[in-house]
mmCIF file of N, CA and C in Angstrom:
data_model
loop_
_atom_site.group_PDB
_atom_site.id
_atom_site.type_symbol
_atom_site.label_atom_id
_atom_site.label_comp_id
_atom_site.label_asym_id
_atom_site.label_seq_id
_atom_site.Cartn_x
_atom_site.Cartn_y
_atom_site.Cartn_z
ATOM 1 N N MET A 1 0.848 -1.170 0.000
ATOM 2 C CA MET A 1 0.000 0.000 0.000
ATOM 3 C C MET A 1 0.899 1.240 0.000
ATOM 4 N N ALA A 2 0.602 2.163 -0.904
ATOM 5 C CA ALA A 2 1.399 3.387 -1.007
ATOM 6 C C ALA A 2 0.921 4.386 0.028
ATOM 7 N N LYS A 3 1.878 5.079 0.647
ATOM 8 C CA LYS A 3 1.480 6.072 1.647
ATOM 9 C C LYS A 3 1.331 7.442 1.003
ATOM 10 N N SER A 4 0.538 8.307 1.613
ATOM 11 C CA SER A 4 0.292 9.640 1.065
ATOM 12 C C SER A 4 1.502 10.536 1.345
ATOM 13 N N PRO A 5 1.670 11.632 0.559
ATOM 14 C CA PRO A 5 2.835 12.501 0.768
ATOM 15 C C PRO A 5 2.818 13.204 2.117
ATOM 16 N N ASN A 6 1.661 13.391 2.735
ATOM 17 C CA ASN A 6 1.578 14.082 4.018
ATOM 18 C C ASN A 6 1.806 13.153 5.195
ATOM 19 N N GLU A 7 1.852 11.881 4.936
ATOM 20 C CA GLU A 7 2.015 10.906 6.014
ATOM 21 C C GLU A 7 3.481 10.840 6.415
ATOM 22 N N PRO A 8 3.793 11.019 7.714
ATOM 23 C CA PRO A 8 5.196 11.007 8.146
ATOM 24 C C PRO A 8 5.794 9.618 8.032
ATOM 25 N N ASP A 9 7.134 9.577 7.873
ATOM 26 C CA ASP A 9 7.831 8.294 7.877
ATOM 27 C C ASP A 9 7.713 7.669 9.256
ATOM 28 N N VAL A 10 7.624 6.370 9.271
ATOM 29 C CA VAL A 10 7.512 5.673 10.547
ATOM 30 C C VAL A 10 8.805 5.806 11.332
ATOM 31 N N GLY A 11 9.940 5.882 10.625
ATOM 32 C CA GLY A 11 11.232 5.950 11.297
ATOM 33 C C GLY A 11 11.606 7.354 11.757
ATOM 34 N N THR A 12 10.797 8.383 11.430
ATOM 35 C CA THR A 12 11.136 9.743 11.815
ATOM 36 C C THR A 12 10.875 9.928 13.299
ATOM 37 N N GLY A 13 11.903 10.335 13.999
ATOM 38 C CA GLY A 13 11.757 10.529 15.431
ATOM 39 C C GLY A 13 11.663 12.000 15.790
ATOM 40 N N VAL A 14 11.590 12.251 17.077
ATOM 41 C CA VAL A 14 11.495 13.616 17.576
ATOM 42 C C VAL A 14 12.769 14.391 17.245
ATOM 43 N N GLY A 15 13.898 13.776 17.324
ATOM 44 C CA GLY A 15 15.167 14.436 17.013
ATOM 45 C C GLY A 15 15.217 14.912 15.576
ATOM 46 N N ASP A 16 14.762 14.037 14.663
ATOM 47 C CA ASP A 16 14.729 14.439 13.255
ATOM 48 C C ASP A 16 13.767 15.599 13.032
ATOM 49 N N ALA A 17 12.641 15.569 13.725
ATOM 50 C CA ALA A 17 11.669 16.662 13.596
ATOM 51 C C ALA A 17 12.255 17.967 14.110
ATOM 52 N N ILE A 18 12.996 17.920 15.204
ATOM 53 C CA ILE A 18 13.619 19.122 15.767
ATOM 54 C C ILE A 18 14.677 19.659 14.809
ATOM 55 N N LEU A 19 15.466 18.764 14.206
ATOM 56 C CA LEU A 19 16.456 19.209 13.229
ATOM 57 C C LEU A 19 15.789 19.856 12.022
ATOM 58 N N GLN A 20 14.689 19.285 11.580
ATOM 59 C CA GLN A 20 13.978 19.862 10.436
ATOM 60 C C GLN A 20 13.423 21.248 10.780
ATOM 61 N N VAL A 21 12.871 21.397 11.993
ATOM 62 C CA VAL A 21 12.360 22.704 12.422
ATOM 63 C C VAL A 21 13.498 23.724 12.487
ATOM 64 N N ALA A 22 14.659 23.325 12.985
ATOM 65 C CA ALA A 22 15.807 24.220 13.068
ATOM 66 C C ALA A 22 16.265 24.641 11.671
ATOM 67 N N GLU A 23 16.305 23.687 10.736
ATOM 68 C CA GLU A 23 16.692 24.023 9.364
ATOM 69 C C GLU A 23 15.679 24.969 8.722
ATOM 70 N N ASP A 24 14.405 24.714 8.960
ATOM 71 C CA ASP A 24 13.367 25.587 8.409
ATOM 72 C C ASP A 24 13.457 26.992 9.005
ATOM 73 N N ALA A 25 13.727 27.084 10.299
ATOM 74 C CA ALA A 25 13.850 28.387 10.958
ATOM 75 C C ALA A 25 15.044 29.147 10.401
ATOM 76 N N ARG A 26 16.147 28.442 10.167
ATOM 77 C CA ARG A 26 17.330 29.087 9.600
ATOM 78 C C ARG A 26 17.034 29.586 8.186
ATOM 79 N N ALA A 27 16.378 28.768 7.386
ATOM 80 C CA ALA A 27 16.035 29.168 6.025
ATOM 81 C C ALA A 27 15.093 30.380 6.037
ATOM 82 N N TYR A 28 14.162 30.386 6.967
ATOM 83 C CA TYR A 28 13.231 31.508 7.085
ATOM 84 C C TYR A 28 13.982 32.779 7.484
ATOM 85 N N ALA A 29 14.896 32.664 8.432
ATOM 86 C CA ALA A 29 15.669 33.831 8.866
ATOM 87 C C ALA A 29 16.521 34.378 7.725
ATOM 88 N N LEU A 30 17.149 33.504 6.960
ATOM 89 C CA LEU A 30 17.951 33.955 5.823
ATOM 90 C C LEU A 30 17.076 34.629 4.764
ATOM 91 N N ALA A 31 15.877 34.104 4.556
ATOM 92 C CA ALA A 31 14.961 34.729 3.604
ATOM 93 C C ALA A 31 14.549 36.121 4.089
ATOM 94 N N GLN A 32 14.328 36.279 5.374
ATOM 95 C CA GLN A 32 13.974 37.598 5.919
ATOM 96 C C GLN A 32 15.116 38.585 5.766
ATOM 97 N N VAL A 33 16.344 38.119 5.940
ATOM 98 C CA VAL A 33 17.510 38.984 5.739
ATOM 99 C C VAL A 33 17.577 39.427 4.279
ATOM 100 N N ASP A 34 17.320 38.501 3.359
ATOM 101 C CA ASP A 34 17.329 38.851 1.934
ATOM 102 C C ASP A 34 16.246 39.872 1.611
ATOM 103 N N VAL A 35 15.077 39.726 2.221
ATOM 104 C CA VAL A 35 13.988 40.691 2.008
ATOM 105 C C VAL A 35 14.400 42.060 2.536
ATOM 106 N N ALA A 36 14.991 42.097 3.722
ATOM 107 C CA ALA A 36 15.425 43.373 4.304
ATOM 108 C C ALA A 36 16.494 44.027 3.428
ATOM 109 N N LYS A 37 17.421 43.236 2.884
ATOM 110 C CA LYS A 37 18.448 43.790 1.994
ATOM 111 C C LYS A 37 17.818 44.366 0.735
ATOM 112 N N ALA A 38 16.842 43.669 0.194
ATOM 113 C CA ALA A 38 16.181 44.156 -1.022
ATOM 114 C C ALA A 38 15.446 45.464 -0.756
ATOM 115 N N ILE A 39 14.782 45.563 0.380
ATOM 116 C CA ILE A 39 14.066 46.796 0.735
ATOM 117 C C ILE A 39 15.061 47.940 0.927
ATOM 118 N N ALA A 40 16.152 47.679 1.634
ATOM 119 C CA ALA A 40 17.160 48.717 1.870
ATOM 120 C C ALA A 40 17.787 49.182 0.560
ATOM 121 N N THR A 41 18.054 48.260 -0.344
ATOM 122 C CA THR A 41 18.636 48.619 -1.633
ATOM 123 C C THR A 41 17.684 49.489 -2.439
ATOM 124 N N ALA A 42 16.409 49.127 -2.452
ATOM 125 C CA ALA A 42 15.422 49.921 -3.190
ATOM 126 C C ALA A 42 15.293 51.321 -2.600
ATOM 127 N N ARG A 43 15.281 51.415 -1.284
ATOM 128 C CA ARG A 43 15.176 52.732 -0.646
ATOM 129 C C ARG A 43 16.419 53.570 -0.906
ATOM 130 N N LEU A 44 17.591 52.938 -0.908
ATOM 131 C CA LEU A 44 18.836 53.664 -1.165
ATOM 132 C C LEU A 44 18.861 54.203 -2.587
ATOM 133 N N ARG A 45 18.386 53.396 -3.538
ATOM 134 C CA ARG A 45 18.331 53.876 -4.924
ATOM 135 C C ARG A 45 17.418 55.084 -5.041
ATOM 136 N N ALA A 46 16.258 55.019 -4.397
ATOM 137 C CA ALA A 46 15.318 56.148 -4.443
ATOM 138 C C ALA A 46 15.906 57.370 -3.745
ATOM 139 N N ALA A 47 16.583 57.160 -2.630
ATOM 140 C CA ALA A 47 17.172 58.278 -1.882
ATOM 141 C C ALA A 47 18.330 58.897 -2.652
ATOM 142 N N LYS A 48 19.073 58.077 -3.407
ATOM 143 C CA LYS A 48 20.224 58.595 -4.145
ATOM 144 C C LYS A 48 19.787 59.663 -5.141
ATOM 145 N N VAL A 49 18.706 59.422 -5.828
ATOM 146 C CA VAL A 49 18.203 60.413 -6.791
ATOM 147 C C VAL A 49 17.798 61.689 -6.054
ATOM 148 N N GLY A 50 17.124 61.547 -4.919
ATOM 149 C CA GLY A 50 16.721 62.715 -4.132
ATOM 150 C C GLY A 50 17.914 63.507 -3.632
ATOM 151 N N ILE A 51 18.946 62.816 -3.197
ATOM 152 C CA ILE A 51 20.145 63.487 -2.697
ATOM 153 C C ILE A 51 20.838 64.243 -3.829
ATOM 154 N N ILE A 52 20.944 63.634 -4.992
ATOM 155 C CA ILE A 52 21.569 64.305 -6.139
ATOM 156 C C ILE A 52 20.779 65.554 -6.517
ATOM 157 N N LEU A 53 19.451 65.431 -6.561
ATOM 158 C CA LEU A 53 18.621 66.587 -6.888
ATOM 159 C C LEU A 53 18.745 67.678 -5.820
ATOM 160 N N GLY A 54 18.864 67.282 -4.567
ATOM 161 C CA GLY A 54 19.045 68.255 -3.492
ATOM 162 C C GLY A 54 20.348 69.021 -3.627
ATOM 163 N N PHE A 55 21.432 68.303 -3.935
ATOM 164 C CA PHE A 55 22.710 68.981 -4.142
ATOM 165 C C PHE A 55 22.646 69.921 -5.344
ATOM 166 N N ALA A 56 21.958 69.498 -6.391
ATOM 167 C CA ALA A 56 21.812 70.370 -7.564
ATOM 168 C C ALA A 56 21.044 71.639 -7.185
ATOM 169 N N ALA A 57 20.008 71.492 -6.370
ATOM 170 C CA ALA A 57 19.226 72.660 -5.939
ATOM 171 C C ALA A 57 20.078 73.605 -5.092
ATOM 172 N N VAL A 58 20.878 73.055 -4.182
ATOM 173 C CA VAL A 58 21.751 73.890 -3.354
ATOM 174 C C VAL A 58 22.781 74.615 -4.220
ATOM 175 N N PHE A 59 23.336 73.919 -5.207
ATOM 176 C CA PHE A 59 24.303 74.541 -6.106
ATOM 177 C C PHE A 59 23.668 75.697 -6.877
ATOM 178 N N LEU A 60 22.471 75.467 -7.403
ATOM 179 C CA LEU A 60 21.789 76.523 -8.158
ATOM 180 C C LEU A 60 21.415 77.699 -7.261
ATOM 181 N N ALA A 61 20.998 77.411 -6.040
ATOM 182 C CA ALA A 61 20.665 78.492 -5.110
ATOM 183 C C ALA A 61 21.918 79.302 -4.776
ATOM 184 N N GLY A 62 23.049 78.639 -4.605
ATOM 185 C CA GLY A 62 24.304 79.347 -4.358
ATOM 186 C C GLY A 62 24.707 80.214 -5.536
ATOM 187 N N SER A 63 24.494 79.684 -6.726
ATOM 188 C CA SER A 63 24.802 80.473 -7.928
ATOM 189 C C SER A 63 23.906 81.701 -8.011
ATOM 190 N N ALA A 64 22.634 81.539 -7.699
ATOM 191 C CA ALA A 64 21.707 82.677 -7.733
ATOM 192 C C ALA A 64 22.087 83.714 -6.680
ATOM 193 N N LEU A 65 22.482 83.243 -5.498
ATOM 194 C CA LEU A 65 22.899 84.170 -4.451
ATOM 195 C C LEU A 65 24.151 84.933 -4.870
ATOM 196 N N THR A 66 25.081 84.262 -5.517
ATOM 197 C CA THR A 66 26.284 84.930 -6.016
ATOM 198 C C THR A 66 25.921 86.011 -7.028
ATOM 199 N N ALA A 67 25.022 85.670 -7.943
ATOM 200 C CA ALA A 67 24.592 86.661 -8.938
ATOM 201 C C ALA A 67 23.913 87.854 -8.267
ATOM 202 N N LEU A 68 23.120 87.572 -7.247
ATOM 203 C CA LEU A 68 22.449 88.653 -6.516
ATOM 204 C C LEU A 68 23.465 89.563 -5.825
ATOM 205 N N LEU A 69 24.466 88.974 -5.220
ATOM 206 C CA LEU A 69 25.480 89.770 -4.526
ATOM 207 C C LEU A 69 26.321 90.583 -5.507
ATOM 208 N N VAL A 70 26.642 90.004 -6.655
ATOM 209 C CA VAL A 70 27.382 90.761 -7.673
ATOM 210 C C VAL A 70 26.543 91.937 -8.150
ATOM 211 N N GLY A 71 25.255 91.701 -8.360
ATOM 212 C CA GLY A 71 24.365 92.793 -8.762
ATOM 213 C C GLY A 71 24.296 93.879 -7.714
ATOM 214 N N LEU A 72 24.265 93.479 -6.440
ATOM 215 C CA LEU A 72 24.240 94.458 -5.356
ATOM 216 C C LEU A 72 25.531 95.275 -5.330
ATOM 217 N N ILE A 73 26.646 94.607 -5.552
ATOM 218 C CA ILE A 73 27.930 95.329 -5.601
ATOM 219 C C ILE A 73 27.940 96.321 -6.758
ATOM 220 N N LEU A 74 27.446 95.882 -7.910
ATOM 221 C CA LEU A 74 27.431 96.789 -9.072
ATOM 222 C C LEU A 74 26.505 97.984 -8.838
ATOM 223 N N ALA A 75 25.382 97.747 -8.174
ATOM 224 C CA ALA A 75 24.460 98.847 -7.890
ATOM 225 C C ALA A 75 25.077 99.827 -6.901
ATOM 226 N N LEU A 76 25.734 99.300 -5.867
ATOM 227 C CA LEU A 76 26.378 100.180 -4.892
ATOM 228 C C LEU A 76 27.609 100.876 -5.475
ATOM 229 N N ALA A 77 28.267 100.241 -6.429
ATOM 230 C CA ALA A 77 29.488 100.824 -7.006
ATOM 231 C C ALA A 77 29.201 102.147 -7.697
ATOM 232 N N ALA A 78 28.008 102.301 -8.217
ATOM 233 C CA ALA A 78 27.660 103.570 -8.871
ATOM 234 C C ALA A 78 27.598 104.709 -7.864
ATOM 235 N N VAL A 79 27.293 104.370 -6.610
ATOM 236 C CA VAL A 79 27.157 105.399 -5.574
ATOM 237 C C VAL A 79 28.449 105.563 -4.777
ATOM 238 N N THR A 80 29.094 104.458 -4.405
ATOM 239 C CA THR A 80 30.222 104.528 -3.474
ATOM 240 C C THR A 80 31.569 104.196 -4.098
ATOM 241 N N GLY A 81 31.600 103.636 -5.275
ATOM 242 C CA GLY A 81 32.842 103.154 -5.863
ATOM 243 C C GLY A 81 32.920 101.642 -5.689
ATOM 244 N N PRO A 82 33.649 100.979 -6.583
ATOM 245 C CA PRO A 82 33.656 99.507 -6.570
ATOM 246 C C PRO A 82 34.294 98.892 -5.328
ATOM 247 N N LEU A 83 35.369 99.450 -4.832
ATOM 248 C CA LEU A 83 36.044 98.864 -3.669
ATOM 249 C C LEU A 83 35.183 98.979 -2.416
ATOM 250 N N LEU A 84 34.618 100.131 -2.176
ATOM 251 C CA LEU A 84 33.773 100.313 -0.992
ATOM 252 C C LEU A 84 32.488 99.494 -1.115
ATOM 253 N N ALA A 85 31.937 99.397 -2.302
ATOM 254 C CA ALA A 85 30.730 98.597 -2.496
ATOM 255 C C ALA A 85 31.003 97.125 -2.191
ATOM 256 N N THR A 86 32.141 96.634 -2.645
ATOM 257 C CA THR A 86 32.523 95.240 -2.364
ATOM 258 C C THR A 86 32.701 95.033 -0.860
ATOM 259 N N ALA A 87 33.344 95.978 -0.208
ATOM 260 C CA ALA A 87 33.567 95.867 1.243
ATOM 261 C C ALA A 87 32.235 95.887 1.992
ATOM 262 N N ILE A 88 31.322 96.765 1.614
ATOM 263 C CA ILE A 88 30.022 96.852 2.292
ATOM 264 C C ILE A 88 29.254 95.537 2.159
ATOM 265 N N VAL A 89 29.202 95.017 0.942
ATOM 266 C CA VAL A 89 28.461 93.762 0.713
ATOM 267 C C VAL A 89 29.136 92.603 1.436
ATOM 268 N N ALA A 90 30.465 92.535 1.391
ATOM 269 C CA ALA A 90 31.185 91.446 2.051
ATOM 270 C C ALA A 90 30.976 91.470 3.559
ATOM 271 N N VAL A 91 31.070 92.651 4.175
ATOM 272 C CA VAL A 91 30.870 92.753 5.624
ATOM 273 C C VAL A 91 29.432 92.382 5.998
ATOM 274 N N ALA A 92 28.476 92.849 5.203
ATOM 275 C CA ALA A 92 27.078 92.523 5.493
ATOM 276 C C ALA A 92 26.817 91.026 5.379
ATOM 277 N N VAL A 93 27.336 90.390 4.342
ATOM 278 C CA VAL A 93 27.112 88.954 4.144
ATOM 279 C C VAL A 93 27.844 88.153 5.215
ATOM 280 N N LEU A 94 29.071 88.529 5.542
ATOM 281 C CA LEU A 94 29.796 87.818 6.602
ATOM 282 C C LEU A 94 29.114 87.997 7.961
ATOM 283 N N GLY A 95 28.582 89.179 8.222
ATOM 284 C CA GLY A 95 27.840 89.395 9.462
ATOM 285 C C GLY A 95 26.596 88.515 9.530
ATOM 286 N N LEU A 96 25.873 88.428 8.415
ATOM 287 C CA LEU A 96 24.696 87.548 8.364
ATOM 288 C C LEU A 96 25.097 86.096 8.555
ATOM 289 N N ALA A 97 26.187 85.676 7.911
ATOM 290 C CA ALA A 97 26.662 84.299 8.061
ATOM 291 C C ALA A 97 27.057 84.009 9.514
ATOM 292 N N GLY A 98 27.711 84.971 10.165
ATOM 293 C CA GLY A 98 28.081 84.790 11.570
ATOM 294 C C GLY A 98 26.870 84.683 12.470
ATOM 295 N N LEU A 99 25.864 85.520 12.223
ATOM 296 C CA LEU A 99 24.631 85.470 13.013
ATOM 297 C C LEU A 99 23.917 84.124 12.828
ATOM 298 N N LEU A 100 23.814 83.680 11.586
ATOM 299 C CA LEU A 100 23.175 82.383 11.320
ATOM 300 C C LEU A 100 23.969 81.237 11.950
ATOM 301 N N GLY A 101 25.300 81.310 11.861
ATOM 302 C CA GLY A 101 26.139 80.270 12.454
ATOM 303 C C GLY A 101 26.019 80.215 13.969
ATOM 304 N N ALA A 102 25.993 81.381 14.616
ATOM 305 C CA ALA A 102 25.853 81.428 16.074
ATOM 306 C C ALA A 102 24.491 80.896 16.508
ATOM 307 N N THR A 103 23.455 81.257 15.760
ATOM 308 C CA THR A 103 22.119 80.752 16.076
ATOM 309 C C THR A 103 22.058 79.239 15.898
ATOM 310 N N ALA A 104 22.650 78.745 14.817
ATOM 311 C CA ALA A 104 22.669 77.300 14.574
ATOM 312 C C ALA A 104 23.426 76.568 15.680
ATOM 313 N N ALA A 105 24.578 77.104 16.083
ATOM 314 C CA ALA A 105 25.362 76.470 17.146
ATOM 315 C C ALA A 105 24.600 76.451 18.459
ATOM 316 N N SER A 106 23.915 77.543 18.777
ATOM 317 C CA SER A 106 23.141 77.617 20.010
ATOM 318 C C SER A 106 22.010 76.587 20.012
ATOM 319 N N ARG A 107 21.295 76.502 18.908
ATOM 320 C CA ARG A 107 20.178 75.546 18.841
ATOM 321 C C ARG A 107 20.663 74.102 18.860
ATOM 322 N N LEU A 108 21.760 73.828 18.165
ATOM 323 C CA LEU A 108 22.301 72.471 18.191
ATOM 324 C C LEU A 108 22.801 72.111 19.582
ATOM 325 N N SER A 109 23.414 73.059 20.251
ATOM 326 C CA SER A 109 23.900 72.816 21.598
ATOM 327 C C SER A 109 22.740 72.489 22.539
ATOM 328 N N ARG A 110 21.644 73.255 22.433
ATOM 329 C CA ARG A 110 20.469 72.963 23.250
ATOM 330 C C ARG A 110 19.848 71.623 22.901
ATOM 331 N N ALA A 111 19.781 71.330 21.617
ATOM 332 C CA ALA A 111 19.179 70.072 21.178
ATOM 333 C C ALA A 111 19.996 68.869 21.630
ATOM 334 N N LEU A 112 21.310 69.030 21.699
ATOM 335 C CA LEU A 112 22.176 67.916 22.086
ATOM 336 C C LEU A 112 22.491 67.901 23.573
ATOM 337 N N GLY A 113 21.803 68.752 24.334
ATOM 338 C CA GLY A 113 21.942 68.707 25.787
ATOM 339 C C GLY A 113 23.016 69.588 26.364
ATOM 340 N N GLY A 114 23.492 70.562 25.626
ATOM 341 C CA GLY A 114 24.515 71.474 26.130
ATOM 342 C C GLY A 114 23.900 72.548 27.015
ATOM 343 N N ASP A 115 24.739 73.418 27.556
ATOM 344 C CA ASP A 115 24.277 74.481 28.456
ATOM 345 C C ASP A 115 23.879 75.760 27.740
ATOM 346 N N ALA A 116 24.270 75.912 26.486
ATOM 347 C CA ALA A 116 24.053 77.181 25.771
ATOM 348 C C ALA A 116 22.597 77.490 25.551
#
């Protein structure tokens, strides 16, 4: 009489069943690791495009700011002369950068648990 495929072997003991469960658990864990790697890879690919576009936007914004500052220097040069106009714009921009930097440092210090 032929036995059905779902019928266990008569010689299969508890030890063999435990080994089979351990092998199945290992295979399942490895499959989950592969799934996690695939998800991470897909997210990294999507993020890479976003990061590149972000850097391009920052570069273009910097270029626009440079053009704006050159225009401001040229406008002031008609009134004060080119050297003084450059100095006025440079001091103003450096002062703004210092103020923004000090504010950023203060907020980061507070956020990270500092005394500032």
